């Protein structure tokens, strides 16, 4: 059995009171006494101190304090009646032999908190096991959800009230039809906190008070996130009262009276349009013939039942009078007042009011169009209901549309295409969804009417669209670029061409096949792997190679974005062999990659395509100028690095490359860098980007890669930012994200290792977080750095020195991360390591198991000095020499280390800096990956993990991510986990994003929880 929890909203208060009935033994039941206190204590109430702790345990943001409330409950003279929920738990009702049940006041201990916090509390309640909510608190949870819906829908109006002679700024709710239904469900217990049973508020009034306060609090909280500058005017002071903690408007006397009067005038439409039960409604009915008038009917429509409509003629005749009078005070006067206000917005209504009992306004076609386009939104914004013909809501406002038919040239498909290839197209214009000839259209245009009837259906004509349509007829046969045709066909739901919407695209010939293949790359005709390939392609690799060849055939740049370890290299090598053997391409291909993997590309080319002549443009003795041009004639593939791409651009521009391939293409994610601009400038018939992370941080990175592949396809960077990046990243615009996926998806082939339909024989990757406590020494150093740094940061902020503040923040983060690793790294004093770091102790314990099981491990750190310390410590602890690869490791030594580790009896532990060893390595001998300190970008960290979790791995890979509990490492990990959904990572590749946190948020981030220190 469990406790029964109850919640009460007191009348005239902004507090929410929570109490609990507890299970009691029969001996605990109160006995009848001769004389009792005036307000006895409720015998089933749970202790207050227990309740305070219970609330804090699952709703930490709720600041609950001990309180008492007096409730009127059904009782015998000796005891209250248990709630139905408590009776269901087996508690019997009090013995009625002591007297009949009657309402009696009981003093109840409990907890109370501000009503604005009720939302968090009530939403958290259902997640608690062992909690039985009473009917009252269950009702308040429904009310909280209703309030949340209103706040999310912005169903609020800024309002003013007078309280004790002062103006109060508050947000008033506009209730929906659900309000009446919800109020009818209120249990009687919700109204028990009163001075006497007779004083209990009606359910609707009590519910309205609760919802008004909660929504007001939510709206204020949302407003605090905005940068609002309230001027020193009456309106500005009202704005401050609406968005600040103090609701009082700092105005007195004439200024206060004038503001209140102005607000009443402004808010009047919402008052005259109806009440909580009914709304004045206008319904526009279209005639069946063009020569007949339109009818604007006057109605009353019930809020809680939209199907209940009362016509104006029924109101004037007094039909349903008793019912209307009960729910809509003085319906005839209220209707006339509302129509008088609406007449100010639309003169034809005023003409109808000259009659004794107005029921409708008769409109000409032009007036009806004006009502549809302009007046209806104004009336709705003023609180009235407006019912419009279905065909208008269904799209008649954009009745004119165009359908494009694009015809493929017969010869183009046989030659190498580009996005600038011209294709033929013609337009077909539709009106109201029906094809229309030029003669029909010109006849309708001659009527010069905004609303016309076409084949029995009313449609609206827009003058600007009419002019655009005439231009369409004038250019019904023309040519456009392949790029424009693909954009129109791939856009969803429709491409836009000036003022004329294109609702559908019809492609013919090979263009139709091209579009189908772009949309469904898995249905491509597969090519046989090249005979000269020394190796066997997996099925998904054959599809990837065939897709690359297909994109090359049509002159389209392609991004192969397979997960790390799925074999992007061998798929690309297959394409190079296909181009040489089947397409008879004579000019060389250029591969650009990070410096650290130039050697890896040479080895992979020699392994899979030994008869391809490969030249590495690398090192201080590399050829440039004419010597380079002469040398590459003897080679079919040139491999170079990103730094040399910009440095030797003039040399590389002298060559017309058959294909330019960018490996780890995220290196050009910043379009403003020299290497990105250099890649863009290269001359090539085909372009390919290879990357496991097409978007690491911002969508502009995707634009940079796609602009290299297909220049101009996504417009300029400014256009892309305005159309896609801004709406998606700042506003979470789902429609913009959908349009971007439709445009870019065909040019990106993405497969992941975890998809069993791609590769079924790769083992599992088991990720786990290892929480380590700081030692006392680490905790002392940590707190000292936090205190000193935050003081300096606050001083820089007060002085307005933003650059210094950024530097101080980054310096603090660096120091704290070093302390979390080991005090010796932070102090740089060459002191002993043992017993001083929680991380190091845990790493040693886990590596003991690795050694005992005969496993292999990779250990990543971002600090070279920490790697050096770990190498010495692990060597002394396990009498084994770990390998240590970092930025200063020479290429020759690097390759030797890889070979040693991949050997059958190689070293057990391989230490790597995440920058030097995070990409381009195949280390499948390891089945453990340790991230000793975290890199605060999940994409980069996952790349490092994939050194072991890739093709060739035969065992499950265990990934251990070390985190110092209670420190910034744990808190940043929580932040990253909550934000992984935006392009796989939204935080920066370094810590610079943290410098933009406020000092208050920064303090919360770095403050150490003392309980996590050993």
Short mmCIF file of C-alpha atoms in Angstrom, two decimals, residues 36-426:
data_model
loop_
_atom_site.label_atom_id
_atom_site.label_comp_id
_atom_site.label_asym_id
_atom_site.label_seq_id
_atom_site.Cartn_x
_atom_site.Cartn_y
_atom_site.Cartn_z
CA UNK A 36 -11.93 18.87 21.10
CA UNK A 37 -9.92 21.70 19.67
CA UNK A 38 -11.79 24.05 17.31
CA UNK A 39 -9.82 22.81 14.29
CA UNK A 40 -8.46 19.31 15.02
CA UNK A 41 -5.46 17.80 13.27
CA UNK A 42 -6.23 15.42 10.40
CA UNK A 43 -5.39 11.92 11.74
CA UNK A 44 -4.28 10.48 8.37
CA UNK A 45 -1.92 13.33 7.37
CA UNK A 46 1.71 12.40 6.62
CA UNK A 47 4.56 14.21 8.46
CA UNK A 48 5.67 17.52 6.97
CA UNK A 49 9.44 16.86 7.03
CA UNK A 50 8.95 13.65 5.06
CA UNK A 51 6.87 15.51 2.45
CA UNK A 52 9.51 18.23 2.00
CA UNK A 53 12.15 15.60 1.22
CA UNK A 54 9.80 13.67 -1.06
CA UNK A 55 9.03 16.73 -3.22
CA UNK A 56 12.72 17.65 -3.45
CA UNK A 57 13.67 14.08 -4.47
CA UNK A 58 11.84 14.12 -7.80
CA UNK A 59 11.22 17.81 -8.45
CA UNK A 60 14.42 19.63 -7.34
CA UNK A 61 13.34 22.95 -8.86
CA UNK A 62 10.28 23.06 -6.61
CA UNK A 63 11.11 25.08 -3.49
CA UNK A 64 8.67 23.44 -1.07
CA UNK A 65 8.37 24.68 2.52
CA UNK A 66 6.40 23.38 5.49
CA UNK A 67 2.88 24.76 5.72
CA UNK A 68 -0.56 24.13 7.14
CA UNK A 69 -3.99 24.36 5.51
CA UNK A 70 -7.53 24.12 6.78
CA UNK A 71 -9.77 21.93 4.64
CA UNK A 72 -13.49 21.21 4.93
CA UNK A 73 -13.96 17.47 4.53
CA UNK A 74 -16.88 15.01 4.95
CA UNK A 75 -16.48 13.72 8.53
CA UNK A 76 -18.08 12.21 11.58
CA UNK A 77 -17.68 14.27 14.73
CA UNK A 78 -14.61 12.18 15.52
CA UNK A 79 -12.76 11.55 12.23
CA UNK A 80 -12.64 12.61 8.57
CA UNK A 81 -13.79 10.23 5.90
CA UNK A 82 -10.76 8.76 4.08
CA UNK A 83 -10.50 9.60 0.40
CA UNK A 84 -11.84 6.99 -2.06
CA UNK A 85 -8.24 6.20 -3.01
CA UNK A 86 -7.31 5.48 0.60
CA UNK A 87 -10.41 3.35 1.04
CA UNK A 88 -9.31 1.40 -2.06
CA UNK A 89 -6.07 0.66 -0.18
CA UNK A 90 -8.10 -1.06 2.53
CA UNK A 91 -8.74 1.75 5.02
CA UNK A 92 -12.30 1.61 6.34
CA UNK A 93 -14.58 4.63 6.59
CA UNK A 94 -15.09 6.03 10.09
CA UNK A 95 -17.80 4.49 12.20
CA UNK A 96 -20.99 6.43 11.42
CA UNK A 97 -22.49 5.35 14.74
CA UNK A 98 -20.74 8.39 16.17
CA UNK A 99 -22.96 10.60 14.05
CA UNK A 100 -23.91 11.34 10.44
CA UNK A 101 -21.36 12.58 7.93
CA UNK A 102 -21.10 16.35 7.67
CA UNK A 103 -18.53 18.87 6.48
CA UNK A 104 -15.98 19.65 9.16
CA UNK A 105 -12.77 21.69 9.18
CA UNK A 106 -9.46 19.83 9.68
CA UNK A 107 -6.00 21.29 10.09
CA UNK A 108 -3.60 19.46 7.77
CA UNK A 109 0.22 19.66 7.74
CA UNK A 110 1.86 19.64 4.32
CA UNK A 111 4.13 21.61 2.03
CA UNK A 112 3.45 24.64 -0.14
CA UNK A 113 5.21 26.28 -3.02
CA UNK A 114 4.58 29.07 -5.49
CA UNK A 115 1.85 28.30 -7.99
CA UNK A 116 4.22 29.09 -10.85
CA UNK A 117 6.24 26.01 -9.79
CA UNK A 118 3.18 23.76 -9.85
CA UNK A 119 3.74 22.90 -13.51
CA UNK A 120 7.16 21.28 -12.93
CA UNK A 121 5.88 19.44 -9.87
CA UNK A 122 2.70 18.11 -11.47
CA UNK A 123 4.41 17.01 -14.69
CA UNK A 124 7.08 15.13 -12.71
CA UNK A 125 4.57 13.35 -10.47
CA UNK A 126 3.44 10.51 -12.79
CA UNK A 127 7.01 9.28 -13.28
CA UNK A 128 7.28 8.33 -9.61
CA UNK A 129 6.73 4.67 -8.78
CA UNK A 130 4.87 3.87 -5.59
CA UNK A 131 2.88 7.11 -5.81
CA UNK A 132 -0.90 7.07 -5.80
CA UNK A 133 -2.33 10.47 -6.75
CA UNK A 134 -5.69 11.48 -5.37
CA UNK A 135 -8.41 12.60 -7.75
CA UNK A 136 -7.71 16.22 -6.85
CA UNK A 137 -3.99 16.23 -7.68
CA UNK A 138 -4.69 14.16 -10.81
CA UNK A 139 -7.12 16.89 -11.87
CA UNK A 140 -4.56 19.64 -11.26
CA UNK A 141 -2.12 17.74 -13.45
CA UNK A 142 -4.67 17.83 -16.28
CA UNK A 143 -5.12 21.54 -15.61
CA UNK A 144 -1.33 22.02 -15.76
CA UNK A 145 -1.17 20.26 -19.14
CA UNK A 146 -4.01 22.48 -20.38
CA UNK A 147 -2.10 25.56 -19.20
CA UNK A 148 1.03 24.32 -20.95
CA UNK A 149 -0.91 23.92 -24.20
CA UNK A 150 -2.22 27.48 -23.94
CA UNK A 151 1.24 28.87 -23.26
CA UNK A 152 2.76 26.91 -26.15
CA UNK A 153 0.02 28.17 -28.48
CA UNK A 154 0.60 31.74 -27.20
CA UNK A 155 -3.10 32.02 -26.35
CA UNK A 156 -2.45 34.99 -24.08
CA UNK A 157 -2.98 38.73 -24.19
CA UNK A 158 -1.06 41.42 -22.28
CA UNK A 159 -3.46 42.84 -19.70
CA UNK A 160 -3.79 45.31 -16.86
CA UNK A 161 -5.58 45.04 -13.54
CA UNK A 162 -6.08 47.32 -10.56
CA UNK A 163 -5.19 45.93 -7.15
CA UNK A 164 -5.16 48.15 -4.05
CA UNK A 165 -4.88 51.27 -6.19
CA UNK A 166 -1.90 50.03 -8.22
CA UNK A 167 -1.78 48.87 -11.82
CA UNK A 168 -0.68 45.25 -12.24
CA UNK A 169 0.72 43.90 -15.51
CA UNK A 170 -0.24 40.31 -16.26
CA UNK A 171 -0.87 37.90 -19.12
CA UNK A 172 -4.52 36.90 -19.52
CA UNK A 173 -5.46 33.54 -21.00
CA UNK A 174 -7.85 33.08 -23.90
CA UNK A 175 -9.53 29.77 -23.03
CA UNK A 176 -10.29 27.10 -25.60
CA UNK A 177 -13.42 25.00 -25.93
CA UNK A 178 -11.74 22.40 -23.68
CA UNK A 179 -11.98 24.73 -20.67
CA UNK A 180 -15.66 24.03 -19.95
CA UNK A 181 -15.17 20.27 -20.24
CA UNK A 182 -12.20 20.39 -17.88
CA UNK A 183 -13.98 22.52 -15.28
CA UNK A 184 -16.87 20.02 -15.20
CA UNK A 185 -14.39 17.28 -14.18
CA UNK A 186 -13.12 19.09 -11.06
CA UNK A 187 -13.46 16.82 -7.96
CA UNK A 188 -15.13 18.45 -4.91
CA UNK A 189 -11.93 18.05 -2.86
CA UNK A 190 -10.23 20.66 -5.09
CA UNK A 191 -12.56 23.30 -3.58
CA UNK A 192 -12.10 22.34 0.08
CA UNK A 193 -9.61 25.08 1.11
CA UNK A 194 -12.20 27.69 2.14
CA UNK A 195 -13.40 29.51 5.24
CA UNK A 196 -16.74 27.69 5.05
CA UNK A 197 -18.32 25.19 2.62
CA UNK A 198 -20.70 27.88 1.38
CA UNK A 199 -17.74 30.03 0.30
CA UNK A 200 -16.35 27.41 -2.11
CA UNK A 201 -15.62 28.91 -5.52
CA UNK A 202 -17.36 27.59 -8.64
CA UNK A 203 -15.11 25.09 -10.49
CA UNK A 204 -14.69 27.31 -13.57
CA UNK A 205 -13.57 30.28 -11.47
CA UNK A 206 -11.09 28.25 -9.43
CA UNK A 207 -9.70 26.55 -12.55
CA UNK A 208 -9.42 29.90 -14.33
CA UNK A 209 -7.42 31.36 -11.43
CA UNK A 210 -4.98 28.42 -11.47
CA UNK A 211 -4.51 28.51 -15.25
CA UNK A 212 -4.11 32.30 -15.34
CA UNK A 213 -1.31 32.25 -12.76
CA UNK A 214 0.54 29.29 -14.32
CA UNK A 215 0.37 30.66 -17.87
CA UNK A 216 1.37 34.12 -16.66
CA UNK A 217 4.45 32.57 -15.03
CA UNK A 218 5.34 30.54 -18.13
CA UNK A 219 4.99 33.56 -20.40
CA UNK A 220 7.18 35.67 -18.12
CA UNK A 221 9.81 32.93 -18.07
CA UNK A 222 9.83 32.82 -21.88
CA UNK A 223 10.05 36.63 -22.06
CA UNK A 224 13.14 36.66 -19.82
CA UNK A 225 15.08 34.82 -22.53
CA UNK A 226 14.52 37.71 -24.91
CA UNK A 227 16.58 40.88 -24.94
CA UNK A 228 13.86 43.46 -24.34
CA UNK A 229 14.66 47.07 -23.64
CA UNK A 230 11.74 48.76 -21.94
CA UNK A 231 11.79 52.54 -22.56
CA UNK A 232 10.96 54.96 -19.73
CA UNK A 233 7.42 55.50 -21.08
CA UNK A 234 4.10 54.27 -19.66
CA UNK A 235 4.07 51.49 -22.25
CA UNK A 236 7.68 50.61 -21.42
CA UNK A 237 6.85 50.36 -17.72
CA UNK A 238 3.92 48.12 -18.55
CA UNK A 239 6.29 45.93 -20.63
CA UNK A 240 8.68 45.73 -17.68
CA UNK A 241 5.81 44.63 -15.42
CA UNK A 242 4.86 41.95 -17.96
CA UNK A 243 8.36 40.50 -18.31
CA UNK A 244 9.94 41.02 -14.90
CA UNK A 245 9.59 39.52 -11.43
CA UNK A 246 7.67 42.57 -10.15
CA UNK A 247 4.17 42.74 -11.64
CA UNK A 248 3.42 46.27 -10.46
CA UNK A 249 3.47 49.03 -13.10
CA UNK A 250 5.54 51.97 -11.82
CA UNK A 251 2.88 54.58 -12.62
CA UNK A 252 0.60 56.75 -10.48
CA UNK A 253 -2.14 59.31 -10.98
CA UNK A 254 -3.08 60.57 -14.43
CA UNK A 255 -0.47 58.46 -16.26
CA UNK A 256 -1.79 55.27 -14.66
CA UNK A 257 -5.43 56.19 -15.44
CA UNK A 258 -4.61 57.03 -19.05
CA UNK A 259 -2.71 53.78 -19.61
CA UNK A 260 -5.56 51.77 -18.08
CA UNK A 261 -8.15 53.55 -20.25
CA UNK A 262 -6.06 53.03 -23.40
CA UNK A 263 -5.69 49.35 -22.57
CA UNK A 264 -9.44 48.96 -22.08
CA UNK A 265 -10.04 50.50 -25.51
CA UNK A 266 -7.45 48.21 -27.08
CA UNK A 267 -8.79 45.09 -25.33
CA UNK A 268 -12.45 45.85 -26.04
CA UNK A 269 -12.72 43.69 -29.21
CA UNK A 270 -11.95 40.54 -27.24
CA UNK A 271 -14.75 41.50 -24.84
CA UNK A 272 -17.41 42.34 -27.42
CA UNK A 273 -16.68 39.24 -29.54
CA UNK A 274 -18.23 36.88 -26.99
CA UNK A 275 -17.76 35.29 -23.60
CA UNK A 276 -16.55 32.00 -22.15
CA UNK A 277 -19.57 30.16 -23.61
CA UNK A 278 -20.25 31.71 -27.04
CA UNK A 279 -18.51 33.70 -29.73
CA UNK A 280 -20.04 35.96 -32.34
CA UNK A 281 -19.36 34.27 -35.66
CA UNK A 282 -19.43 35.34 -39.33
CA UNK A 283 -20.01 32.76 -42.05
CA UNK A 284 -19.42 33.61 -45.71
CA UNK A 285 -21.55 31.57 -48.11
CA UNK A 286 -20.69 31.55 -51.83
CA UNK A 287 -23.53 31.79 -54.36
CA UNK A 288 -24.17 29.11 -56.95
CA UNK A 289 -24.03 31.62 -59.77
CA UNK A 290 -21.73 34.52 -60.63
CA UNK A 291 -24.68 36.94 -60.92
CA UNK A 292 -25.93 36.33 -57.37
CA UNK A 293 -24.67 38.12 -54.20
CA UNK A 294 -22.51 36.55 -51.50
CA UNK A 295 -24.10 36.06 -48.07
CA UNK A 296 -22.27 37.01 -44.84
CA UNK A 297 -24.33 35.33 -42.10
CA UNK A 298 -24.37 36.46 -38.41
CA UNK A 299 -24.27 33.63 -35.84
CA UNK A 300 -23.41 32.65 -32.28
CA UNK A 301 -21.18 29.57 -31.97
CA UNK A 302 -20.64 27.63 -28.73
CA UNK A 303 -17.01 27.41 -27.61
CA UNK A 304 -17.31 23.95 -26.06
CA UNK A 305 -19.37 22.52 -28.93
CA UNK A 306 -18.55 24.15 -32.31
CA UNK A 307 -21.42 22.24 -33.92
CA UNK A 308 -23.89 24.25 -31.79
CA UNK A 309 -24.69 27.34 -33.87
CA UNK A 310 -27.54 29.84 -33.25
CA UNK A 311 -28.58 32.00 -36.20
CA UNK A 312 -29.21 35.73 -35.79
CA UNK A 313 -32.87 35.40 -36.79
CA UNK A 314 -33.36 32.89 -33.95
CA UNK A 315 -31.81 35.38 -31.51
CA UNK A 316 -34.07 38.22 -32.64
CA UNK A 317 -37.16 35.97 -32.33
CA UNK A 318 -36.10 34.87 -28.85
CA UNK A 319 -35.73 31.19 -29.72
CA UNK A 320 -33.68 29.23 -27.14
CA UNK A 321 -33.98 32.34 -24.97
CA UNK A 322 -33.68 30.65 -21.58
CA UNK A 323 -30.70 28.60 -22.68
CA UNK A 324 -28.95 31.60 -24.24
CA UNK A 325 -29.67 33.88 -21.28
CA UNK A 326 -28.09 31.31 -18.98
CA UNK A 327 -24.86 31.09 -20.98
CA UNK A 328 -24.74 34.40 -22.85
CA UNK A 329 -26.01 37.39 -20.89
CA UNK A 330 -28.37 39.59 -22.96
CA UNK A 331 -27.66 37.84 -26.30
CA UNK A 332 -29.54 40.38 -28.46
CA UNK A 333 -27.67 43.37 -27.00
CA UNK A 334 -24.33 41.56 -27.08
CA UNK A 335 -24.81 40.53 -30.72
CA UNK A 336 -25.73 44.06 -31.74
CA UNK A 337 -22.71 45.49 -29.87
CA UNK A 338 -20.37 43.01 -31.56
CA UNK A 339 -21.80 43.74 -35.00
CA UNK A 340 -21.33 47.45 -34.34
CA UNK A 341 -17.66 46.92 -33.64
CA UNK A 342 -17.20 44.65 -36.68
CA UNK A 343 -18.87 47.31 -38.85
CA UNK A 344 -15.89 49.56 -38.19
CA UNK A 345 -13.69 47.00 -39.94
CA UNK A 346 -16.08 46.21 -42.82
CA UNK A 347 -18.62 48.86 -44.02
CA UNK A 348 -21.06 46.36 -45.63
CA UNK A 349 -21.85 45.14 -42.11
CA UNK A 350 -22.76 48.71 -41.16
CA UNK A 351 -25.21 48.88 -44.08
CA UNK A 352 -26.99 45.78 -42.77
CA UNK A 353 -27.41 47.32 -39.30
CA UNK A 354 -29.86 49.88 -40.67
CA UNK A 355 -32.54 47.18 -40.55
CA UNK A 356 -34.51 46.28 -37.41
CA UNK A 357 -33.17 42.73 -37.00
CA UNK A 358 -30.00 42.27 -39.09
CA UNK A 359 -29.22 38.68 -39.97
CA UNK A 360 -26.71 38.98 -42.82
CA UNK A 361 -24.87 41.30 -45.21
CA UNK A 362 -25.14 40.87 -48.98
CA UNK A 363 -21.79 41.32 -50.75
CA UNK A 364 -20.64 41.88 -54.29
CA UNK A 365 -17.81 39.75 -55.66
CA UNK A 366 -15.16 42.40 -54.96
CA UNK A 367 -16.43 42.88 -51.39
CA UNK A 368 -16.38 39.12 -50.81
CA UNK A 369 -12.78 38.96 -52.01
CA UNK A 370 -11.85 41.85 -49.70
CA UNK A 371 -13.50 40.00 -46.81
CA UNK A 372 -11.61 36.79 -47.60
CA UNK A 373 -8.23 38.44 -48.04
CA UNK A 374 -8.19 41.19 -45.43
CA UNK A 375 -11.26 41.47 -43.19
CA UNK A 376 -11.54 37.86 -42.04
CA UNK A 377 -8.03 37.84 -40.47
CA UNK A 378 -8.78 41.17 -38.78
CA UNK A 379 -12.01 39.85 -37.28
CA UNK A 380 -10.29 36.68 -36.09
CA UNK A 381 -7.52 38.75 -34.53
CA UNK A 382 -10.21 40.76 -32.72
CA UNK A 383 -11.69 37.63 -31.12
CA UNK A 384 -14.54 36.82 -33.53
CA UNK A 385 -15.02 33.47 -35.22
CA UNK A 386 -14.99 33.40 -39.01
CA UNK A 387 -16.20 30.44 -41.10
CA UNK A 388 -15.00 30.54 -44.71
CA UNK A 389 -15.76 28.32 -47.72
CA UNK A 390 -13.68 25.15 -47.79
CA UNK A 391 -12.29 25.86 -51.24
CA UNK A 392 -10.69 29.06 -49.90
CA UNK A 393 -8.95 27.31 -47.02
CA UNK A 394 -7.96 24.56 -49.43
CA UNK A 395 -5.76 26.80 -51.54
CA UNK A 396 -7.89 29.03 -53.76
CA UNK A 397 -5.76 31.96 -52.61
CA UNK A 398 -3.00 30.41 -54.75
CA UNK A 399 -5.28 28.99 -57.42
CA UNK A 400 -2.85 29.78 -60.24
CA UNK A 401 -0.03 27.29 -60.45
CA UNK A 402 2.32 25.82 -63.01
CA UNK A 403 3.41 22.35 -63.98
CA UNK A 404 6.78 21.99 -65.65
CA UNK A 405 7.62 19.32 -68.23
CA UNK A 406 11.36 18.85 -68.69
CA UNK A 407 12.55 16.98 -71.76
CA UNK A 408 15.92 15.26 -71.87
CA UNK A 409 18.15 15.85 -74.92
CA UNK A 410 18.81 12.58 -76.69
CA UNK A 411 22.55 13.08 -77.12
CA UNK A 412 23.49 14.46 -73.71
CA UNK A 413 23.16 11.18 -71.84
CA UNK A 414 25.95 9.63 -73.90
CA UNK A 415 28.54 12.24 -72.96
CA UNK A 416 29.84 13.56 -69.67
CA UNK A 417 27.35 16.05 -68.31
CA UNK A 418 27.65 19.00 -65.99
CA UNK A 419 25.08 20.90 -63.96
CA UNK A 420 25.25 23.61 -66.63
CA UNK A 421 24.02 21.26 -69.36
CA UNK A 422 20.91 22.77 -71.01
CA UNK A 423 17.67 20.77 -71.09
CA UNK A 424 14.35 21.65 -72.72
CA UNK A 425 11.23 22.44 -70.74
CA UNK A 426 7.73 23.80 -71.19
#
